[in-house]
Tab-separated table of C-alpha atoms and ligand atoms in Angstrom:
chain	number	residue	atom	x	y	z
A	13	MET	CA	61.256	66.515	-4.248
A	14	THR	CA	60.911	62.767	-3.872
A	15	LEU	CA	64.008	60.671	-4.437
A	16	SER	CA	63.395	57.135	-5.566
A	17	VAL	CA	65.141	54.272	-7.281
A	18	PRO	CA	63.512	53.782	-10.692
A	19	GLY	CA	61.352	50.691	-10.890
A	20	ARG	CA	61.596	49.513	-7.287
A	21	LEU	CA	61.247	50.631	-3.751
A	22	PRO	CA	64.432	50.999	-1.732
A	23	THR	CA	64.840	47.957	0.524
A	24	ALA	CA	66.355	48.210	3.971
A	25	LEU	CA	69.455	46.602	2.471
A	26	THR	CA	69.894	49.119	-0.348
A	27	VAL	CA	69.263	52.026	2.021
A	28	ALA	CA	71.799	50.654	4.496
A	29	ALA	CA	74.266	49.985	1.683
A	30	ALA	CA	73.864	53.530	0.425
A	31	ALA	CA	74.513	54.824	3.902
A	32	LEU	CA	77.651	52.697	4.154
A	33	LEU	CA	78.892	53.861	0.758
A	34	THR	CA	78.308	57.532	1.486
A	35	GLY	CA	79.235	57.334	5.132
A	36	GLY	CA	76.075	59.355	5.714
A	37	THR	CA	72.841	59.101	7.575
A	38	VAL	CA	70.161	56.694	6.453
A	39	ALA	CA	67.483	58.788	4.797
A	40	TRP	CA	64.152	57.141	4.116
A	41	ALA	CA	63.052	57.773	0.561
A	42	ALA	CA	59.272	57.755	0.284
A	43	PRO	CA	57.735	55.680	-2.509
A	44	ALA	CA	57.048	57.543	-5.730
A	45	PRO	CA	53.507	59.033	-5.815
A	46	ALA	CA	50.870	57.138	-7.781
A	47	THR	CA	49.992	60.182	-9.887
A	48	PRO	CA	52.502	60.966	-12.627
A	49	ARG	CA	52.571	64.674	-11.889
A	50	ALA	CA	52.576	65.946	-8.312
A	51	ALA	CA	51.461	69.566	-7.915
A	52	ALA	CA	54.487	71.693	-7.072
A	53	ALA	CA	54.155	73.616	-3.836
A	54	ALA	CA	54.018	77.374	-4.217
A	55	PRO	CA	57.033	79.218	-2.811
A	56	ASP	CA	56.928	81.685	0.048
A	57	ILE	CA	57.454	85.078	-1.608
A	58	PRO	CA	60.076	87.015	0.356
A	59	VAL	CA	58.354	90.271	1.335
A	60	ALA	CA	61.786	91.947	1.502
A	61	ASN	CA	62.107	91.394	-2.247
A	62	VAL	CA	58.651	92.877	-2.856
A	63	LYS	CA	59.615	95.889	-0.735
A	64	ALA	CA	62.862	96.306	-2.683
A	65	HIS	CA	60.772	96.673	-5.863
A	66	LEU	CA	58.601	99.236	-4.069
A	67	ALA	CA	61.700	101.175	-2.994
A	68	ARG	CA	62.803	101.230	-6.600
A	69	LEU	CA	59.394	102.464	-7.822
A	70	GLN	CA	59.506	105.152	-5.127
A	71	SER	CA	62.963	106.352	-6.304
A	72	ILE	CA	61.724	106.359	-9.887
A	73	ALA	CA	58.805	108.588	-8.892
A	74	THR	CA	61.048	110.874	-6.834
A	75	ALA	CA	63.434	111.271	-9.767
A	76	ASN	CA	60.569	111.989	-12.198
A	77	GLY	CA	58.495	114.747	-10.669
A	78	GLY	CA	56.948	112.673	-7.877
A	79	ASN	CA	54.734	110.319	-9.887
A	80	ARG	CA	54.625	107.415	-12.341
A	81	ALA	CA	51.528	108.604	-14.190
A	82	HIS	CA	50.457	107.864	-17.742
A	83	GLY	CA	52.340	110.013	-20.232
A	84	ARG	CA	54.996	111.044	-17.679
A	85	SER	CA	58.613	109.955	-17.606
A	86	GLY	CA	58.172	107.980	-14.381
A	87	ASN	CA	55.731	105.641	-16.087
A	88	LYS	CA	58.171	104.551	-18.779
A	89	ALA	CA	61.007	104.316	-16.217
A	90	SER	CA	58.836	101.964	-14.135
A	91	LEU	CA	58.239	99.798	-17.184
A	92	ASP	CA	61.953	99.708	-18.023
A	93	TYR	CA	62.749	98.543	-14.468
A	94	VAL	CA	60.201	95.704	-14.466
A	95	LYS	CA	61.097	94.643	-18.007
A	96	SER	CA	64.825	94.426	-17.283
A	97	LYS	CA	64.168	92.105	-14.312
A	98	LEU	CA	61.913	89.849	-16.405
A	99	ASP	CA	64.277	89.744	-19.376
A	100	ALA	CA	67.160	88.744	-17.112
A	101	ALA	CA	64.990	85.973	-15.608
A	102	GLY	CA	64.221	84.374	-18.975
A	103	PHE	CA	60.744	85.720	-19.754
A	104	ALA	CA	59.651	86.558	-23.289
A	105	THR	CA	58.567	90.166	-22.883
A	106	SER	CA	56.684	92.460	-25.225
A	107	VAL	CA	55.583	96.068	-24.953
A	108	GLN	CA	52.233	97.143	-26.371
A	109	GLN	CA	52.013	100.886	-27.063
A	110	PHE	CA	48.803	102.869	-27.186
A	111	THR	CA	47.743	106.501	-27.172
A	112	SER	CA	45.401	107.965	-24.595
A	113	SER	CA	44.716	111.667	-23.978
A	114	GLY	CA	47.319	112.445	-26.610
A	115	ARG	CA	50.119	110.648	-24.752
A	116	THR	CA	51.821	107.313	-25.248
A	117	GLY	CA	51.057	104.534	-22.790
A	118	TYR	CA	52.502	101.041	-22.428
A	119	ASN	CA	51.448	97.547	-21.458
A	120	LEU	CA	54.215	95.119	-20.580
A	121	VAL	CA	53.400	91.451	-21.180
A	122	ALA	CA	55.736	88.661	-20.071
A	123	ASP	CA	55.320	85.011	-21.073
A	124	TRP	CA	57.054	82.180	-19.256
A	125	PRO	CA	58.161	79.755	-21.979
A	126	GLY	CA	56.424	76.378	-21.794
A	127	GLY	CA	53.151	75.016	-20.526
A	128	ASP	CA	50.002	74.408	-22.541
A	129	THR	CA	49.407	77.650	-24.441
A	130	GLY	CA	45.789	76.558	-24.929
A	131	HIS	CA	45.329	77.124	-21.177
A	132	VAL	CA	46.789	80.418	-20.018
A	133	VAL	CA	46.851	81.612	-16.405
A	134	MET	CA	47.332	85.374	-16.530
A	135	THR	CA	48.234	87.688	-13.658
A	136	GLY	CA	48.282	91.479	-13.823
A	137	ALA	CA	48.624	94.805	-12.040
A	138	HIS	CA	48.753	98.424	-13.207
A	139	LEU	CA	52.066	100.215	-13.358
A	140	ASP	CA	50.756	103.770	-13.726
A	141	SER	CA	50.059	106.004	-10.719
A	142	VAL	CA	47.815	109.034	-10.487
A	143	SER	CA	49.691	112.271	-11.185
A	144	ALA	CA	49.247	113.427	-7.566
A	145	GLY	CA	51.775	110.977	-6.148
A	146	PRO	CA	54.086	107.987	-6.512
A	147	GLY	CA	51.336	105.333	-6.248
A	148	ILE	CA	53.192	102.905	-4.035
A	149	ASN	CA	50.146	101.124	-2.635
A	150	ASP	CA	48.093	101.984	-5.767
A	151	ASP	CA	49.466	100.072	-7.501
A	152	GLY	CA	53.153	99.623	-6.785
A	153	SER	CA	52.040	96.906	-4.356
A	154	GLY	CA	50.295	94.752	-6.967
A	155	SER	CA	53.008	95.457	-9.542
A	156	ALA	CA	55.792	94.438	-7.145
A	157	ALA	CA	54.024	91.276	-5.928
A	158	THR	CA	53.304	90.235	-9.511
A	159	LEU	CA	56.934	90.899	-10.479
A	160	GLU	CA	58.313	88.939	-7.529
A	161	THR	CA	55.949	86.029	-8.257
A	162	ALA	CA	57.184	85.954	-11.855
A	163	LEU	CA	60.789	86.032	-10.650
A	164	ALA	CA	59.990	83.150	-8.270
A	165	VAL	CA	58.726	81.118	-11.244
A	166	SER	CA	62.142	81.559	-12.837
A	167	ARG	CA	64.135	81.048	-9.616
A	168	THR	CA	62.396	77.774	-8.816
A	169	GLY	CA	62.574	76.520	-12.409
A	170	TYR	CA	58.835	75.955	-12.315
A	171	HIS	CA	57.451	73.869	-15.192
A	172	PRO	CA	53.696	74.423	-14.954
A	173	ALA	CA	51.197	72.330	-16.891
A	174	LYS	CA	49.447	75.503	-18.036
A	175	HIS	CA	51.072	78.511	-19.675
A	176	LEU	CA	51.884	81.508	-17.467
A	177	ARG	CA	51.543	85.110	-18.596
A	178	PHE	CA	52.085	88.252	-16.533
A	179	ALA	CA	51.106	91.821	-17.384
A	180	TRP	CA	51.752	95.346	-16.117
A	181	TRP	CA	49.103	97.711	-17.450
A	182	GLY	CA	49.302	101.329	-18.488
A	183	ALA	CA	46.708	104.063	-17.955
A	184	GLU	CA	44.485	102.178	-15.497
A	185	GLU	CA	43.942	105.471	-13.722
A	186	LEU	CA	42.479	106.937	-16.924
A	187	GLY	CA	39.803	104.229	-16.988
A	188	MET	CA	41.570	100.877	-17.530
A	189	VAL	CA	42.798	102.031	-20.921
A	190	GLY	CA	45.774	99.663	-21.182
A	191	SER	CA	43.997	96.482	-20.122
A	192	ARG	CA	41.003	97.297	-22.340
A	193	THR	CA	43.349	97.890	-25.282
A	194	TYR	CA	44.967	94.498	-24.622
A	195	VAL	CA	41.692	92.556	-24.359
A	196	ASN	CA	40.215	94.328	-27.404
A	197	GLY	CA	43.312	93.358	-29.378
A	198	LEU	CA	42.923	89.633	-28.681
A	199	SER	CA	41.192	87.383	-31.195
A	200	ALA	CA	38.210	85.410	-29.924
A	201	ALA	CA	40.415	82.309	-30.048
A	202	ASP	CA	43.132	83.908	-27.915
A	203	ARG	CA	40.567	85.179	-25.396
A	204	SER	CA	39.149	81.706	-24.979
A	205	LYS	CA	42.608	80.354	-24.128
A	206	ILE	CA	42.838	82.517	-20.983
A	207	THR	CA	41.404	80.257	-18.293
A	208	ALA	CA	41.903	82.817	-15.517
A	209	TYR	CA	42.871	86.465	-15.146
A	210	LEU	CA	44.075	87.414	-11.649
A	211	ASN	CA	44.237	91.118	-10.755
A	212	PHE	CA	46.113	92.766	-7.914
A	213	ASP	CA	45.378	96.446	-7.392
A	214	MET	CA	46.197	97.724	-3.870
A	215	ILE	CA	47.369	94.847	-1.669
A	216	GLY	CA	49.466	96.646	0.959
A	217	SER	CA	46.989	99.163	2.388
A	218	PRO	CA	48.236	100.677	5.668
A	219	ASN	CA	44.991	99.912	7.572
A	220	PRO	CA	44.386	96.691	5.678
A	221	GLY	CA	41.457	94.476	4.909
A	222	TYR	CA	41.535	91.073	3.225
A	223	PHE	CA	39.085	91.269	0.345
A	224	VAL	CA	38.783	88.515	-2.274
A	225	TYR	CA	37.117	89.233	-5.628
A	226	ASP	CA	33.846	87.324	-5.722
A	227	ASP	CA	33.476	87.232	-9.503
A	228	ASP	CA	34.344	83.566	-10.126
A	229	PRO	CA	33.548	80.979	-7.433
A	230	ALA	CA	36.493	78.670	-8.178
A	231	LEU	CA	39.051	81.480	-8.232
A	232	GLU	CA	37.501	83.030	-5.135
A	233	LYS	CA	37.807	79.689	-3.337
A	234	THR	CA	41.471	79.354	-4.303
A	235	PHE	CA	42.274	82.585	-2.466
A	236	GLN	CA	39.920	81.797	0.416
A	237	ASP	CA	41.683	78.456	0.932
A	238	TYR	CA	45.016	80.217	1.253
A	239	PHE	CA	43.767	82.645	3.896
A	240	THR	CA	41.908	79.904	5.743
A	241	GLY	CA	45.273	78.175	6.071
A	242	LEU	CA	46.680	81.337	7.649
A	243	GLY	CA	43.687	81.625	9.987
A	244	ILE	CA	42.689	84.970	8.419
A	245	ALA	CA	39.030	85.699	7.669
A	246	THR	CA	38.329	87.291	4.291
A	247	GLU	CA	35.409	89.245	2.905
A	248	PRO	CA	34.126	89.258	-0.658
A	249	GLU	CA	35.262	92.292	-2.640
A	250	THR	CA	32.048	94.043	-3.639
A	251	GLU	CA	33.272	97.621	-4.004
A	252	GLY	CA	35.365	97.192	-7.069
A	253	ASP	CA	33.156	95.901	-9.874
A	254	GLY	CA	34.430	97.789	-12.873
A	255	ARG	CA	37.062	99.634	-10.854
A	256	SER	CA	40.217	97.879	-12.028
A	257	ASP	CA	41.878	95.975	-14.862
A	258	HIS	CA	39.929	92.761	-14.337
A	259	ALA	CA	36.807	94.495	-15.711
A	260	PRO	CA	37.728	94.261	-19.420
A	261	PHE	CA	38.567	90.576	-18.955
A	262	LYS	CA	35.317	89.875	-17.139
A	263	ASN	CA	33.367	91.718	-19.820
A	264	ALA	CA	35.010	89.455	-22.417
A	265	GLY	CA	33.777	86.362	-20.564
A	266	ILE	CA	37.117	85.448	-18.974
A	267	PRO	CA	37.003	84.177	-15.357
A	268	VAL	CA	38.579	86.787	-13.059
A	269	GLY	CA	39.843	86.780	-9.493
A	270	GLY	CA	42.033	88.883	-7.269
A	271	LEU	CA	42.766	90.517	-3.956
A	272	PHE	CA	42.252	93.990	-2.550
A	273	SER	CA	43.290	95.451	0.823
A	274	GLY	CA	41.070	98.543	0.666
A	275	ALA	CA	41.108	102.129	-0.564
A	276	ASP	CA	39.066	105.117	0.624
A	277	TYR	CA	36.236	103.181	2.307
A	278	ILE	CA	36.127	103.224	6.111
A	279	LYS	CA	37.080	100.176	8.198
A	280	THR	CA	34.186	99.128	10.444
A	281	ALA	CA	34.493	98.057	14.066
A	282	ALA	CA	33.764	94.447	13.067
A	283	GLN	CA	36.529	94.584	10.459
A	284	ALA	CA	39.017	96.034	12.959
A	285	THR	CA	38.125	93.210	15.351
A	286	LYS	CA	39.002	90.511	12.833
A	287	TRP	CA	41.857	92.237	10.979
A	288	GLY	CA	43.327	94.654	13.511
A	289	GLY	CA	44.038	98.244	12.560
A	290	THR	CA	41.831	101.247	13.207
A	291	SER	CA	38.064	101.355	12.810
A	292	GLY	CA	36.460	104.580	11.649
A	293	ARG	CA	39.434	105.237	9.371
A	294	ALA	CA	39.996	104.567	5.686
A	295	PHE	CA	41.838	101.407	4.654
A	296	ASP	CA	44.171	103.751	2.780
A	297	ARG	CA	44.075	107.393	3.886
A	298	CYS	CA	46.577	108.266	1.148
A	299	TYR	CA	44.545	106.786	-1.720
A	300	HIS	CA	45.308	108.824	-4.883
A	301	GLN	CA	47.345	111.335	-2.886
A	302	ALA	CA	50.943	112.509	-2.644
A	303	CYS	CA	51.370	110.545	0.606
A	304	ASP	CA	50.962	107.155	-1.166
A	305	THR	CA	54.701	106.608	-0.648
A	306	SER	CA	56.812	103.662	0.582
A	307	ALA	CA	55.647	104.620	4.080
A	308	ASN	CA	52.040	103.906	3.044
A	309	ILE	CA	52.363	100.108	3.203
A	310	ASP	CA	51.417	97.496	5.784
A	311	ASP	CA	54.190	94.905	5.505
A	312	THR	CA	52.106	92.059	6.916
A	313	ALA	CA	49.265	92.538	4.434
A	314	LEU	CA	51.775	92.911	1.605
A	315	ASP	CA	53.484	89.677	2.703
A	316	HIS	CA	50.286	87.611	3.025
A	317	ASP	CA	48.810	88.914	-0.206
A	318	SER	CA	52.069	88.371	-2.126
A	319	ASP	CA	52.212	84.795	-0.868
A	320	ALA	CA	48.566	84.376	-1.920
A	321	VAL	CA	49.440	85.594	-5.429
A	322	ALA	CA	52.071	82.860	-5.720
A	323	TYR	CA	49.744	80.267	-4.180
A	324	ALA	CA	47.040	81.035	-6.747
A	325	VAL	CA	49.450	81.101	-9.691
A	326	TRP	CA	50.921	77.731	-8.713
A	327	THR	CA	47.632	76.098	-7.756
A	328	LEU	CA	45.811	77.173	-10.899
A	329	SER	CA	48.617	76.260	-13.314
A	330	SER	CA	49.981	72.939	-12.017
B	83	LIG	N1	42.819	101.745	-9.016
B	83	LIG	C1	41.503	101.570	-8.418
B	83	LIG	C2	40.830	102.912	-8.515
B	83	LIG	O1	41.528	103.910	-8.533
B	83	LIG	C3	41.655	101.152	-6.999
B	83	LIG	C4	40.440	100.632	-6.404
B	83	LIG	C5	39.533	101.321	-5.670
B	83	LIG	C6	40.002	99.295	-6.478
B	83	LIG	N2	38.583	100.477	-5.267
B	83	LIG	C7	38.837	99.242	-5.755
B	83	LIG	C8	40.507	98.163	-7.092
B	83	LIG	C9	38.157	98.065	-5.621
B	83	LIG	C10	39.824	96.981	-6.966
B	83	LIG	C11	38.661	96.940	-6.234
B	83	LIG	O2	39.620	102.996	-8.591
B	84	CA	CA1	56.155	85.783	2.193
B	85	ZN	ZN1	44.822	101.081	-8.748
């Protein structure tokens, strides 16, 4: 925030007078920037808040037969939790229902009022787990980081130039059913308004890597810039083409980006050298298993990737 006196620069006299009047310290107010709209800095996402959402998703799974899978009670309970947080924060939420394998599934879409609705920056993660376990890394991690980023938009009173939309998909584990249903339901005009779709599916892997989707060069660079600032080397995500909810968007011609910390592939020695962790072991040994619990998370990767989500949302929408 830059404080300035409208129409003039503060002189030494006015600054000194203000200090006399307030009895306070003389604070130098920088001149107003030449550009009318300064890009707002992205907030640091508190990883403790992201972990609190994960703890909640874990309890939901525990109370509902150990999973949050499509067509099971834990899936709807997960949606109700995320929706209540967004409603309380001032988002306009809507639930899209669909049927897959004879069971009802849900997409939750949350719009932040304001911004140019002709230019939509959309962020998403899938809220269903496999039936084998609670799905805390896959994809509680992306769901929680997306939720906390949305809540940070509200908390900071962010007024982006572009319109922000967030989504939590159903039935990704059945073949991206929810996200495909959403994209198929958009008119050509509405599709063309989405300038970027950012996907976060597995961003807290216990033996983590820092993979950036390489689908769109500009979106890829946005994430790379963030990690360069942290001094962390990234690699292009090449495993996942077609393996998560960005695929239906990409197929519809929408630019996509995202992050991934690794699933069942094995970390190489070179990767362990740059990222730490254990070479010769999977990035996530509990991928699609019962042990994908709250214990199956690397807090540092979750923190960096959550901050990168916010950085991208702010940078691309301001
Ligand atoms: N949910 C995805 C899946 O079950 C997770 C995944 C595996 C993934 N590999 C990926 C997501 C690569 C993005 C990129 O297949
Ligand atoms: Ca953080
Ligand atoms: Zn997933």
